[in-house]
Every structure is written in C-alpha cells, then in structure tokens.
Coordinates of C-alpha atoms in Angstrom, one line a residue:
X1 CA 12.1 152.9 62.3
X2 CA 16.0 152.5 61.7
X3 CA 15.7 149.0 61.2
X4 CA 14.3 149.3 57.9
X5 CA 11.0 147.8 58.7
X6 CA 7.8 149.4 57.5
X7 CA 4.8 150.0 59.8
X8 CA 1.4 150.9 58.9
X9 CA -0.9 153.2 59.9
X10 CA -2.0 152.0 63.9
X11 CA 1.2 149.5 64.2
X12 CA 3.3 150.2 66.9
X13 CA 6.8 149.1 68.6
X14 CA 8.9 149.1 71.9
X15 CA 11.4 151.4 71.5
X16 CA 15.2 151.6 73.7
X17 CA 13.4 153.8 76.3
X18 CA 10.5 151.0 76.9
X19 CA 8.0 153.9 74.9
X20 CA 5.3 152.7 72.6
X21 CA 5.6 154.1 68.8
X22 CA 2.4 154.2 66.9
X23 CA 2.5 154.6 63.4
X24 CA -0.1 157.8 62.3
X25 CA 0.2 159.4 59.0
X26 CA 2.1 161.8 59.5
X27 CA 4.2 159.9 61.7
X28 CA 5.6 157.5 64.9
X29 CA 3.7 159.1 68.3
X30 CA 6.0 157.5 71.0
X31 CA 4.6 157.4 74.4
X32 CA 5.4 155.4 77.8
X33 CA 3.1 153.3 79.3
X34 CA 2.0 153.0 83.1
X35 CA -0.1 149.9 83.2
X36 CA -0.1 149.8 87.5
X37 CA -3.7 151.0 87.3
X38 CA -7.4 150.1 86.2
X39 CA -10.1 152.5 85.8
X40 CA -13.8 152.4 87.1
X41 CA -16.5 152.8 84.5
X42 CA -17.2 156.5 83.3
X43 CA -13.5 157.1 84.0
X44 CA -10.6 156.8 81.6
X45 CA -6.8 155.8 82.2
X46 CA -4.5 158.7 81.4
X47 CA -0.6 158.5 81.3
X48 CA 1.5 161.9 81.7
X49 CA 3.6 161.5 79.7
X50 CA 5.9 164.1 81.9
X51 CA 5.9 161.9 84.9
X52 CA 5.4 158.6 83.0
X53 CA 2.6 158.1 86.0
X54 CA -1.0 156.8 85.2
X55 CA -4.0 158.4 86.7
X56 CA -7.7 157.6 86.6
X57 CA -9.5 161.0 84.9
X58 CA -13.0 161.8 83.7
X59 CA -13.9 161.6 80.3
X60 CA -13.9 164.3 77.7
X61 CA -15.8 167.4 78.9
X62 CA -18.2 168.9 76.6
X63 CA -19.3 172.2 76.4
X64 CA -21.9 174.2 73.8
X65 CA -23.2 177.6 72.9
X66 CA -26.2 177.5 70.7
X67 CA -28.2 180.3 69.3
X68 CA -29.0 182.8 71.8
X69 CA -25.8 181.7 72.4
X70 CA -26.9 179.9 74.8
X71 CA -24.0 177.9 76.9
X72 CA -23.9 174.8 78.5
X73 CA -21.0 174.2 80.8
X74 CA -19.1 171.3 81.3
X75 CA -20.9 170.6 84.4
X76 CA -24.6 170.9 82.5
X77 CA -25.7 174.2 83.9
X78 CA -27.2 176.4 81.5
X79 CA -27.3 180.1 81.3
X80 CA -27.8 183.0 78.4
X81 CA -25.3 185.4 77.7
X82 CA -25.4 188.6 75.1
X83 CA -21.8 189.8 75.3
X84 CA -20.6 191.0 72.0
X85 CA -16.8 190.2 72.5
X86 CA -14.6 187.3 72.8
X87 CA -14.2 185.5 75.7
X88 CA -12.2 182.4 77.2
X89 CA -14.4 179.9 77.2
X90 CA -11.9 176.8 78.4
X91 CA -8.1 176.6 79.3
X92 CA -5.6 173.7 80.2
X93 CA -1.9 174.5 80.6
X94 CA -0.5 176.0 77.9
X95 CA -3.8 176.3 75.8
X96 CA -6.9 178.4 75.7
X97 CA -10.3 178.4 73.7
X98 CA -12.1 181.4 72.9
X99 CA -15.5 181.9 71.3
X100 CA -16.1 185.1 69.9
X101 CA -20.1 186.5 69.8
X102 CA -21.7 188.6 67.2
X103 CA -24.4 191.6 67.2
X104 CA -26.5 191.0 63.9
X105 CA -29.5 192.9 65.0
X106 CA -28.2 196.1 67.1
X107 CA -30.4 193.9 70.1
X108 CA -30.3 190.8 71.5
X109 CA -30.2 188.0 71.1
X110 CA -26.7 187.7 70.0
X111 CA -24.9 184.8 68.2
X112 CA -21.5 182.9 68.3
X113 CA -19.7 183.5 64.7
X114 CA -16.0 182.1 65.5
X115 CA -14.4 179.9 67.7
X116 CA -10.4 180.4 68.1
X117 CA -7.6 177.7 69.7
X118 CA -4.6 179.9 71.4
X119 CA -1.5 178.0 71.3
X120 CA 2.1 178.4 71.0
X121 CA 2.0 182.1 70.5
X122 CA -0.7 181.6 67.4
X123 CA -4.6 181.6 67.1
X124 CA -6.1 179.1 64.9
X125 CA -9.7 179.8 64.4
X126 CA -12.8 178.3 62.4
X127 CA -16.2 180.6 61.9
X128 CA -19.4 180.7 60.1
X129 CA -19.4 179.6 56.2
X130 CA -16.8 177.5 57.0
X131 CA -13.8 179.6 56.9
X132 CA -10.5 178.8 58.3
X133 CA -7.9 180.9 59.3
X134 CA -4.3 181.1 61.5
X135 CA -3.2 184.4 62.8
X136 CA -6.0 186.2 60.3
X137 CA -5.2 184.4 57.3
X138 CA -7.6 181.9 55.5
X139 CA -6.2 178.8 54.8
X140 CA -7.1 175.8 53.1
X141 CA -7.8 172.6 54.3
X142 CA -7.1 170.2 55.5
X143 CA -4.4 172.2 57.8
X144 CA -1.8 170.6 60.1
X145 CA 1.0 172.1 62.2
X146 CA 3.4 170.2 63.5
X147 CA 5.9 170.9 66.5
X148 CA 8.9 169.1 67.2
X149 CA 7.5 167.8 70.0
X150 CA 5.3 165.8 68.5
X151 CA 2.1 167.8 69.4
X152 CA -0.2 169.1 66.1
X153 CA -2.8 171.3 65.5
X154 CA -4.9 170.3 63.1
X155 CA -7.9 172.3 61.1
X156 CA -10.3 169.6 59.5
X157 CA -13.3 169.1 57.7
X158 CA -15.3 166.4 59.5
X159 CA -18.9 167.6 58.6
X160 CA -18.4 171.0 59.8
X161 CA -15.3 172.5 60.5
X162 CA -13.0 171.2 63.7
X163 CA -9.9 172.2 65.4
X164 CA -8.2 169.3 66.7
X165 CA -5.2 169.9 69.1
X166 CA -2.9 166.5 70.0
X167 CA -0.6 167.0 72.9
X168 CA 1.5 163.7 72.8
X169 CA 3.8 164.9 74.7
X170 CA 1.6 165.5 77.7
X171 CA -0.4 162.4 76.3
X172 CA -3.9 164.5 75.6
X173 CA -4.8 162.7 72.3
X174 CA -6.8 164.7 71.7
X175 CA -6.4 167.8 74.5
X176 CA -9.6 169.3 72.9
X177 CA -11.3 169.1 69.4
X178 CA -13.6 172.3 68.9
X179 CA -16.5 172.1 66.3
X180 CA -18.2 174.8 64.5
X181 CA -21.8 174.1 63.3
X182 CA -22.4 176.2 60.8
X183 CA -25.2 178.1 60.9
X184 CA -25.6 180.8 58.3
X185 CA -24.4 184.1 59.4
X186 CA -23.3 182.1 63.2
X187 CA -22.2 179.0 64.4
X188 CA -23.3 176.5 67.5
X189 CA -20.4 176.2 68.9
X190 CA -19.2 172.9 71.1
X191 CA -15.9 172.2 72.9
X192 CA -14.4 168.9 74.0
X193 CA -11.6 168.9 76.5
X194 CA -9.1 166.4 77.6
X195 CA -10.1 164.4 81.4
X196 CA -7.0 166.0 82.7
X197 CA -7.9 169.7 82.6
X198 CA -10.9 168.9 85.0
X199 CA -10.4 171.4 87.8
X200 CA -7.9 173.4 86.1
X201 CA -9.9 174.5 83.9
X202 CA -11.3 178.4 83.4
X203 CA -13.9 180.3 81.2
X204 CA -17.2 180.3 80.5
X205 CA -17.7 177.1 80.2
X206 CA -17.1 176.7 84.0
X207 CA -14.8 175.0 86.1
X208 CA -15.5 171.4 85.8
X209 CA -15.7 170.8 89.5
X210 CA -18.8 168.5 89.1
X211 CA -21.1 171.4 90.6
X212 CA -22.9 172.8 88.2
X213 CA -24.4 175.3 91.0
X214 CA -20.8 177.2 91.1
X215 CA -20.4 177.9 87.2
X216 CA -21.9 181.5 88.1
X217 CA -19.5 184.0 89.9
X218 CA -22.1 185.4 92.0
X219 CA -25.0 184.0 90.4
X220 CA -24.5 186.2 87.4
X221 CA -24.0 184.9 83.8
X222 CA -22.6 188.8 82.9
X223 CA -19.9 188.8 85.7
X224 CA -18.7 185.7 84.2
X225 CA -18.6 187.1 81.1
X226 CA -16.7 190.4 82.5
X227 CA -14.0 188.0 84.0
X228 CA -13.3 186.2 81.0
X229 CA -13.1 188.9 78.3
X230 CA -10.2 189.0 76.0
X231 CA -7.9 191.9 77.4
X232 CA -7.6 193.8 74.1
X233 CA -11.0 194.0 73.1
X234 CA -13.4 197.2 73.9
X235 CA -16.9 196.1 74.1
X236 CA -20.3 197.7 75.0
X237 CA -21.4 195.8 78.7
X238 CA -23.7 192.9 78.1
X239 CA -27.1 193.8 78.5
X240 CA -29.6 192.9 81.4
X241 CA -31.3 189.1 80.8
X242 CA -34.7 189.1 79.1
X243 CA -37.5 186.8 77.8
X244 CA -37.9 187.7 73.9
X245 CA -41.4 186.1 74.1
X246 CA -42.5 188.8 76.4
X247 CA -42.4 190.8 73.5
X248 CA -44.0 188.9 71.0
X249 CA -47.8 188.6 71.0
X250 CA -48.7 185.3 72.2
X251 CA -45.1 184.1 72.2
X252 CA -45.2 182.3 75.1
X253 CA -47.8 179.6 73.9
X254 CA -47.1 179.5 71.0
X255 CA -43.1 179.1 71.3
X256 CA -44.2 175.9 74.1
X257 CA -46.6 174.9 71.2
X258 CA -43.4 174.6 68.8
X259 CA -40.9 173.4 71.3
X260 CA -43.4 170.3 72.7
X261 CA -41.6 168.2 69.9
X262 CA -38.8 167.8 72.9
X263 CA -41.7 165.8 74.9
X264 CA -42.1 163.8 72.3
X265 CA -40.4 160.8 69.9
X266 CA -37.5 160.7 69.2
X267 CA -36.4 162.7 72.3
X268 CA -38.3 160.6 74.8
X269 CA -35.9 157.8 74.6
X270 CA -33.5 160.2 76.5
X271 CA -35.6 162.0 79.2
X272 CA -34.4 159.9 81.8
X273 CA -30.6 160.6 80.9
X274 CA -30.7 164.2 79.7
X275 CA -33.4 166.5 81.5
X276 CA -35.1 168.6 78.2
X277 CA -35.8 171.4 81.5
X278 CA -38.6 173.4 80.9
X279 CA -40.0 176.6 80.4
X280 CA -37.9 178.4 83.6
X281 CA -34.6 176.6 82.2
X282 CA -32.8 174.1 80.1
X283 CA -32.9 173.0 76.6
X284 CA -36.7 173.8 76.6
X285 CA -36.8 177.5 78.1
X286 CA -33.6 177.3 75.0
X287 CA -35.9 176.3 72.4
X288 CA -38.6 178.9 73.0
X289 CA -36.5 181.5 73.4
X290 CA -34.6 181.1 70.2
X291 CA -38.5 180.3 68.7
X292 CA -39.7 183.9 69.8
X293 CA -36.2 185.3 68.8
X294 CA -37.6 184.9 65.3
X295 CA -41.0 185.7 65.7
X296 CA -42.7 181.7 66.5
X297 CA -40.4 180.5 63.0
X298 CA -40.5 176.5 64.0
X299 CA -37.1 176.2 62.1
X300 CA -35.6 178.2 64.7
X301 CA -35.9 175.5 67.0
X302 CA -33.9 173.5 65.1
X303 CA -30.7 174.2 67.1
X304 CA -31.9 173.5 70.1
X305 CA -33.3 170.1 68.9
X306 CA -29.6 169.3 67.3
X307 CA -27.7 170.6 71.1
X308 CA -30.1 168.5 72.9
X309 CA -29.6 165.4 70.5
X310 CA -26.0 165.7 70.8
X311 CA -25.9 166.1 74.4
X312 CA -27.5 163.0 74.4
X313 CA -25.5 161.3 72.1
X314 CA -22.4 162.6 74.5
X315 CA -24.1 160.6 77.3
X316 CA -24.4 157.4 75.1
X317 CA -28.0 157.6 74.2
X318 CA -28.2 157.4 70.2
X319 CA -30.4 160.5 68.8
X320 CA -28.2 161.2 65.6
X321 CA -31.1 160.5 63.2
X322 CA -33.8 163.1 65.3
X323 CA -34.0 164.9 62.0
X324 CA -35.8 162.5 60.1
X325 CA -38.8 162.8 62.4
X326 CA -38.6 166.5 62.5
X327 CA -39.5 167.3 58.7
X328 CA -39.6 171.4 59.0
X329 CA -35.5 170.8 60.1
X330 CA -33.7 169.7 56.8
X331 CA -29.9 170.3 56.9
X332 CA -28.6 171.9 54.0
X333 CA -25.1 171.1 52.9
X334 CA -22.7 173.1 50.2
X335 CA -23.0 171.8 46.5
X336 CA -21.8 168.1 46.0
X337 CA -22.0 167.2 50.0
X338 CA -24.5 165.1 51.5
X339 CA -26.0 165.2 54.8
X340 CA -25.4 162.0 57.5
X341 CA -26.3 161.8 61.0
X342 CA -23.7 159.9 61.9
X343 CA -20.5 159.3 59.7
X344 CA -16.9 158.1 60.4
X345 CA -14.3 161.0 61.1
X346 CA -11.6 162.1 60.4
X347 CA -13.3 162.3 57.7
X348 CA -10.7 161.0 54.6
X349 CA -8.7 164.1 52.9
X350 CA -6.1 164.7 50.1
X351 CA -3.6 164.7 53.2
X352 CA -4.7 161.5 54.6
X353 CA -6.8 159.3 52.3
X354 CA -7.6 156.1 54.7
X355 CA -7.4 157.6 57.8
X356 CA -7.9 155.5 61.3
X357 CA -11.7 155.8 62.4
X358 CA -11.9 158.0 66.0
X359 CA -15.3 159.5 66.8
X360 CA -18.8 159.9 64.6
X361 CA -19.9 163.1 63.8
X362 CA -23.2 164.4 61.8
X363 CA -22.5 166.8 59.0
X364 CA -21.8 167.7 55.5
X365 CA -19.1 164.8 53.6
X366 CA -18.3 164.4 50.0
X367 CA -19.5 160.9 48.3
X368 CA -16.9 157.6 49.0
X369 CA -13.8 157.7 47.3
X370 CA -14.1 161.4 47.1
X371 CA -12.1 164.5 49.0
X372 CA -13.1 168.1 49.9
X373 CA -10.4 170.2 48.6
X374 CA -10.9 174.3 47.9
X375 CA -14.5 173.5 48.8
X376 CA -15.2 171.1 46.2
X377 CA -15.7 167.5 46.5
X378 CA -12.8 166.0 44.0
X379 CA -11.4 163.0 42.9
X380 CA -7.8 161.1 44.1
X381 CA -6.3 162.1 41.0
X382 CA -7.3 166.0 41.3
X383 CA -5.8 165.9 44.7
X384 CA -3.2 168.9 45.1
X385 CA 0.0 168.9 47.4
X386 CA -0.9 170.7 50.5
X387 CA 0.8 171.6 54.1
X388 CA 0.5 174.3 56.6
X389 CA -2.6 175.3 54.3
X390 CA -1.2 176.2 51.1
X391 CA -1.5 174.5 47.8
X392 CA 1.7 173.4 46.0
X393 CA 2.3 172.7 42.6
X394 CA 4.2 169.7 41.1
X395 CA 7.8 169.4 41.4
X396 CA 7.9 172.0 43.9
X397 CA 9.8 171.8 47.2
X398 CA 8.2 171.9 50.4
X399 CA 10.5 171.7 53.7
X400 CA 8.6 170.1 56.6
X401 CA 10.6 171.8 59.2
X402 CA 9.3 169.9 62.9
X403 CA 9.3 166.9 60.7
X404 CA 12.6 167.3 59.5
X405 CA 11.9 166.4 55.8
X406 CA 12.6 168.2 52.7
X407 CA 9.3 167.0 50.5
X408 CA 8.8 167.2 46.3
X409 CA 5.3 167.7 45.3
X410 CA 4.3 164.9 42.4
X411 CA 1.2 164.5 41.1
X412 CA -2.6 163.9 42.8
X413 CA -0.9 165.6 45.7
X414 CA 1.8 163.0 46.8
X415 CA 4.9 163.9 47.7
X416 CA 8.2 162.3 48.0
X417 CA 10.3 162.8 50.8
X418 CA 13.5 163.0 52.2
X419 CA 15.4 163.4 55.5
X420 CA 16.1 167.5 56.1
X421 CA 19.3 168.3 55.5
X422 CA 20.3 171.3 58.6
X423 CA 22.6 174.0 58.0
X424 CA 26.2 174.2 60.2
X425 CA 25.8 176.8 62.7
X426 CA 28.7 179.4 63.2
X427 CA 27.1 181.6 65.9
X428 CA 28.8 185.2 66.4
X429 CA 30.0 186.0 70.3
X430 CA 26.7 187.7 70.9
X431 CA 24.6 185.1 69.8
X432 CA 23.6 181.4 71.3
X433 CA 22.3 178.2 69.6
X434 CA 18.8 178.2 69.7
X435 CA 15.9 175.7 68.3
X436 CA 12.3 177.0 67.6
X437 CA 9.7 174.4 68.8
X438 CA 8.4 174.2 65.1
X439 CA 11.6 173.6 63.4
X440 CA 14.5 170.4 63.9
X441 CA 17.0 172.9 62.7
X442 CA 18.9 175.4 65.2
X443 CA 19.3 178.8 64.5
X444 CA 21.8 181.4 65.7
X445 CA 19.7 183.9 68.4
X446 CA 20.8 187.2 68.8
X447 CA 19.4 189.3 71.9
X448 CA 18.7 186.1 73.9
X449 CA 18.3 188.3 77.1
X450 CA 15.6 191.0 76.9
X451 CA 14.9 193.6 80.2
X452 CA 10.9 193.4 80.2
X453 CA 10.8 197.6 80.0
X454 CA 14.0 198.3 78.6
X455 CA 13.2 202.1 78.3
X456 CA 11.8 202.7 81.6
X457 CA 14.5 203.4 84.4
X458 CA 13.0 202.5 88.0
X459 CA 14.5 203.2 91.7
X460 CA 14.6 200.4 94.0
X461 CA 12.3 201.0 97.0
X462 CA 12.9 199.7 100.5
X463 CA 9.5 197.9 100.0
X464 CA 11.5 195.6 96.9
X465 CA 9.1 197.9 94.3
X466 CA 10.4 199.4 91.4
X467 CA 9.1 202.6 91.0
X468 CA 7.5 203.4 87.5

C-alpha cells in the first residue's frame, strides 16, 4: 500500500473504493464486498465482483474420469466413454476444460493422458509423468501467469499436478482447479468448478442442472462425446459400449470377488452418503470393469477405490487413509517424495515458501522444510529464481510485466524488485494506444481494424447474406 505499511500474507485493508485488499504472495487481491445476504447450509456466498451484488451459489462442482475413463458428472451420473480425442469437458465464461483420451491398446478400454485449461487465447495443460506444458512447451514448476487484471493461472505441484485458475476479478477464487492423478502411461482425471458456472456450464461433465438423468443427449454417452469434440481434431467414432468381462473367462465373478472390498471397511462408513452402485452401474460395475480390463489384476481396482474415496471425501465423509487397509494398493511416489493421504496444499514451493493453507489433497510431497524444484526435492538454499516457468540465474533481470516490476534474481531464488519503468509512447497516424491484458505497459497497435475474410469479396443479397 502507498502508505508505507507492510502487510503479510492473509492481511487485508479498506481501500478509497470501499474494496477489500488481501495481501497473497504475489500480491494485494482487492475485491468489494456485498454483505446484504446469508447463505443456507450446502450453499456458499459469492460476490460478482462485476456487479458488486452477492448471490447464494452451490459449492464447488466436481467431476472425474477414471480408468476406463470412466466419467462422473457433476450431477453424479456415471457413464463409459472410449473416444480417442479431446473433448470439452466443463466451460464458464471465458474458460474451458478439456480432457484429452488415449488408445494404448488399438481396443478399448481407453484412458485419459492429459487434461488442458483454455484461457485467454493459451492452453495450459498437465498429463501423465507429470509433465507440464503452455502452448506445447514444458515448463517447470511451480508456473504462474499473471494478467493485469488480477486473475492467474497457476501450474502446481500439490501431490500430483494441478491447474489452478483465480478469476478475482469475477471473484471465482478459485474458478476451477484441475488435478491430474498420475497413473503410469494415463491419468484419473478430476475437475473442480466455481458455484457460479452451475447451469452455464457445458461438456461432458454435464450441465450441472441437479439432474443427473439429463447429462446424456439422448441417452447416449457417444453423442455426448460427438457434441463436445474439439473442432480440429480427426478421430476414429467411439466404439459401441461393452462389458470386458464378457470376454474374460470367469470375469464376471471373479472381478465381483475383487471389487467386494467396496462392501466392506473402510468404505462402509460412507454407503449411506455415496452409493458404491453395483454391478449394472456406479463405482462398482467401475471397479469390475477396470478389474477385467486387465485380466482379474486386483491392483487395477485401485482407481476406482481412490475415485470412490475421494468422492466421499468431496461430500465430507473422511476416507483419505482407505489405502492402509487395502495392502495390494501401495502408492508409489518419484525418488525423495513420500506418500500422505491427506496433506496441506498449496503445497510450499521455491516461489512461495509458507504459503496460506486452502484445501487437503493425497499425493506425492517432498519432506518439511524441503521444495520440488526440476523434479527433485531440494533445499531453501538450492532454490533457483523462477517465473512464467523458466529458471533464472543470479543477477539476471526478469520483467514481471501484469505485475509491473522489473525483478533481479539473487541467490536461493529471491529476487529483488522494483516498480516497472514503461516506455513513452509516440504512436504513428495509423496506429492506436493499446494494452495487452498481460502487460501494465501500452504498446502502439497497428492494423487495429481487421475485415474477418479480407480476401473474399461477397455481394449483398436482398435476404442481408453475403454471398461466398
């Protein structure tokens, strides 16, 4: 603040315009505040921060897609689908969320490998071996990209790779956080979506109507998928639904045999929140399925033990510690990371050291006092400096540009910084003052105005058509 006082991390202040600045790491989030309203339990207060009007929304949605893949929508209706493309699984506004399936096998079943956040004319994506990339590119982590408006997308390593996208201006803190559960060759895939986007939202996670029974376009899990295929992509159709213990001799038994651990401890304490299904449908036709998919291997029931335990911890029933009463589903984590059901995240970074506790999440983490950095658990004073995903060494200069800071790399990866000093502007006549929404600075913008087809002449019809 221009005052001169210093604020820590979660202080806040009143500014001139009656907003409420909280200090994060990376800087003051102002927002107005509605307070004219109170919320029933299982809804949250939510103030748009366009209208500065408070509203009464549901909590975060949450939506999966687990081996097979099989999908859960927001709504809790569960279906198998074997497209091999990419397809819209969620939007809100100005965002979408893809998830992008895999053919290992040249048959079904097929598996989710990558899971991509489209915003702002970019696509930040995290996939299987816990790779990170924007536009294509790997980069490392952790990766933040800030907008002037104060929104960021944020690649993280909370146990498994996340995608974290913070929409302060619309107040959606967080809009939606995707996770990618790595899984070998694939992921399990699960999406959390901001209150607000109930309704609006599309893909095949469904339309978060609170029906489950309309998630299907005509009843079909492949005509959903056909509707929400990315445009550019050529794909063979999905194939027909089948049961892969049809094929396998004794596979139905046997898989049930396997997949009875769901009617048993731990998972009994949630039966009466979170139906397991059964063989017809559910988390339990899910588990045998993904069982005969790998010819009665217990371990391949795994997955479906993990999406049902999470669901339930989603609906406040506390089943983060199933795997120590499963012992054929260990969790194996990279070299120097240990395994915990339920730790703190964000989890604490070279970027952000002692950051402010959010959510719990299960996964892979370095010991205390200790950072991931270039997949390697490291000390404080190995730290490197880092922004938009790329290392820096000491005493170079790294402009923050929606920040407006011109920052000096120093050693362990701090970094001291100053306020950004913008160039004068001199536009020519055929040029206008422009600002990109990444950068404080203006810019001179030539060919402003752009005809949609300029090559393509058209005559106007009496029926207001152009003709092509």
């Amino acid at each position: 603040k221009k005052t001169g006082k210093k604020y820590y991390e979660g202080e806040s202040f009143i500014n001139d315009k009656g907003e409420k600045c909280t200090c994060h790491w990376d800087g003051f989030v102002c927002q107005c505040e509605d307070s004219a309203i109170s919320c029933s339990d299982g809804s949250e207060k939510w103030t748009d921060q366009q209208t500065c009007t408070a509203e009464c929304i549901k909590s975060p949605g949450y939506c999966s897609s687990s081996g097979d893949p099989h999908y859960r929508s927001f709504d809790g209706k569960y279906y198998d689908f074997h497209g091999t493309c990419t397809y819209q699984a969620a939007s809100c506004d100005d965002f979408q969320v893809y998830f992008k399936n895999v053919d290992l096998y040249g048959r079904a079943p097929r598996y989710t490998k990558r899971v991509e956040l489209h915003y702002k004319g970019k696509v930040f994506s995290i996939e299987n071996g816990y790779v990170a990339k924007v536009d294509g590119v790997k980069v490392q982590l952790p990766y933040v990209k800030s907008y002037t408006s104060g929104d960021t997308v944020q690649i993280l390593s909370n146990g498994e790779l996340e995608i974290v996208l913070r929409q302060g201006s619309k107040g959606r803190l967080p809009a939606a956080r995707l996770r990618a559960n790595n899984a070998g060759r694939t992921i399990n895939a699960e999406l959390w979506l901001h209150g607000s986007c109930a309704d609006e939202t599309e893909g095949m996670c469904g339309n978060w109507n609170g029906n489950p029974g309309d998630d299907l376009p005509g009843g079909s899990a492949n005509t959903l998928g056909n509707v929400n295929q990315a445009y550019d992509e050529n794909c063979p159709a999905p194939p027909k639904p089948y049961h892969p213990c049809d094929d396998v001799p004794n596979g139905h038994e046997d898989a049930a045999a396997i997949c009875n651990t769901l009617k048993g401890s731990p998972f009994t304490s949630c039966h009466a929140t979170v139906n397991i299904g059964d063989k017809n449908g559910g988390i339990y036709k899910n588990c045998m399925t993904d069982v005969c998919n790998c010819f009665n291997d217990e371990s391949c029931a795994c997955t479906q033990y993990d999406s049902y335990a999470e669901t339930c911890v989603q609906n406040g029933v506390d089943l983060s510690n199933w795997r120590e009463s499963v012992e054929y589903c260990p969790y194996e984590c990279p070299e120097g990371q240990t395994y915990h059901a339920s730790a703190p995240i964000p989890s604490p970074s070279c970027l952000d050291r002692t950051p402010e506790e959010e959510s719990t999440a299960r996964g892979c983490f370095c010991a205390s006092g200790q950072f991931l950095q270039d997949g390697l658990c490291v000390d404080a004073s190995q730290c490197k400096c880092i922004h938009e995903g790329n290392f820096y060494n000491v005493g170079e200069v790294i402009e923050k540009a929606a920040e407006c800071q011109s920052c000096t790399c120093q050693e362990a990866g701090t970094m001291n910084c100053e306020e950004l000093a913008c160039p004068s502007l001199n536009c020519a006549e055929n040029e206008v003052e422009a600002q990109k929404d990444d950068s404080c600075c203006g810019y001179c913008a030539e060919n402003w105005v752009k005809a949609v087809n300029p090559d393509i002449k058209g005559e106007q019809r009496t029926d207001n058509s152009i003709d092509m």
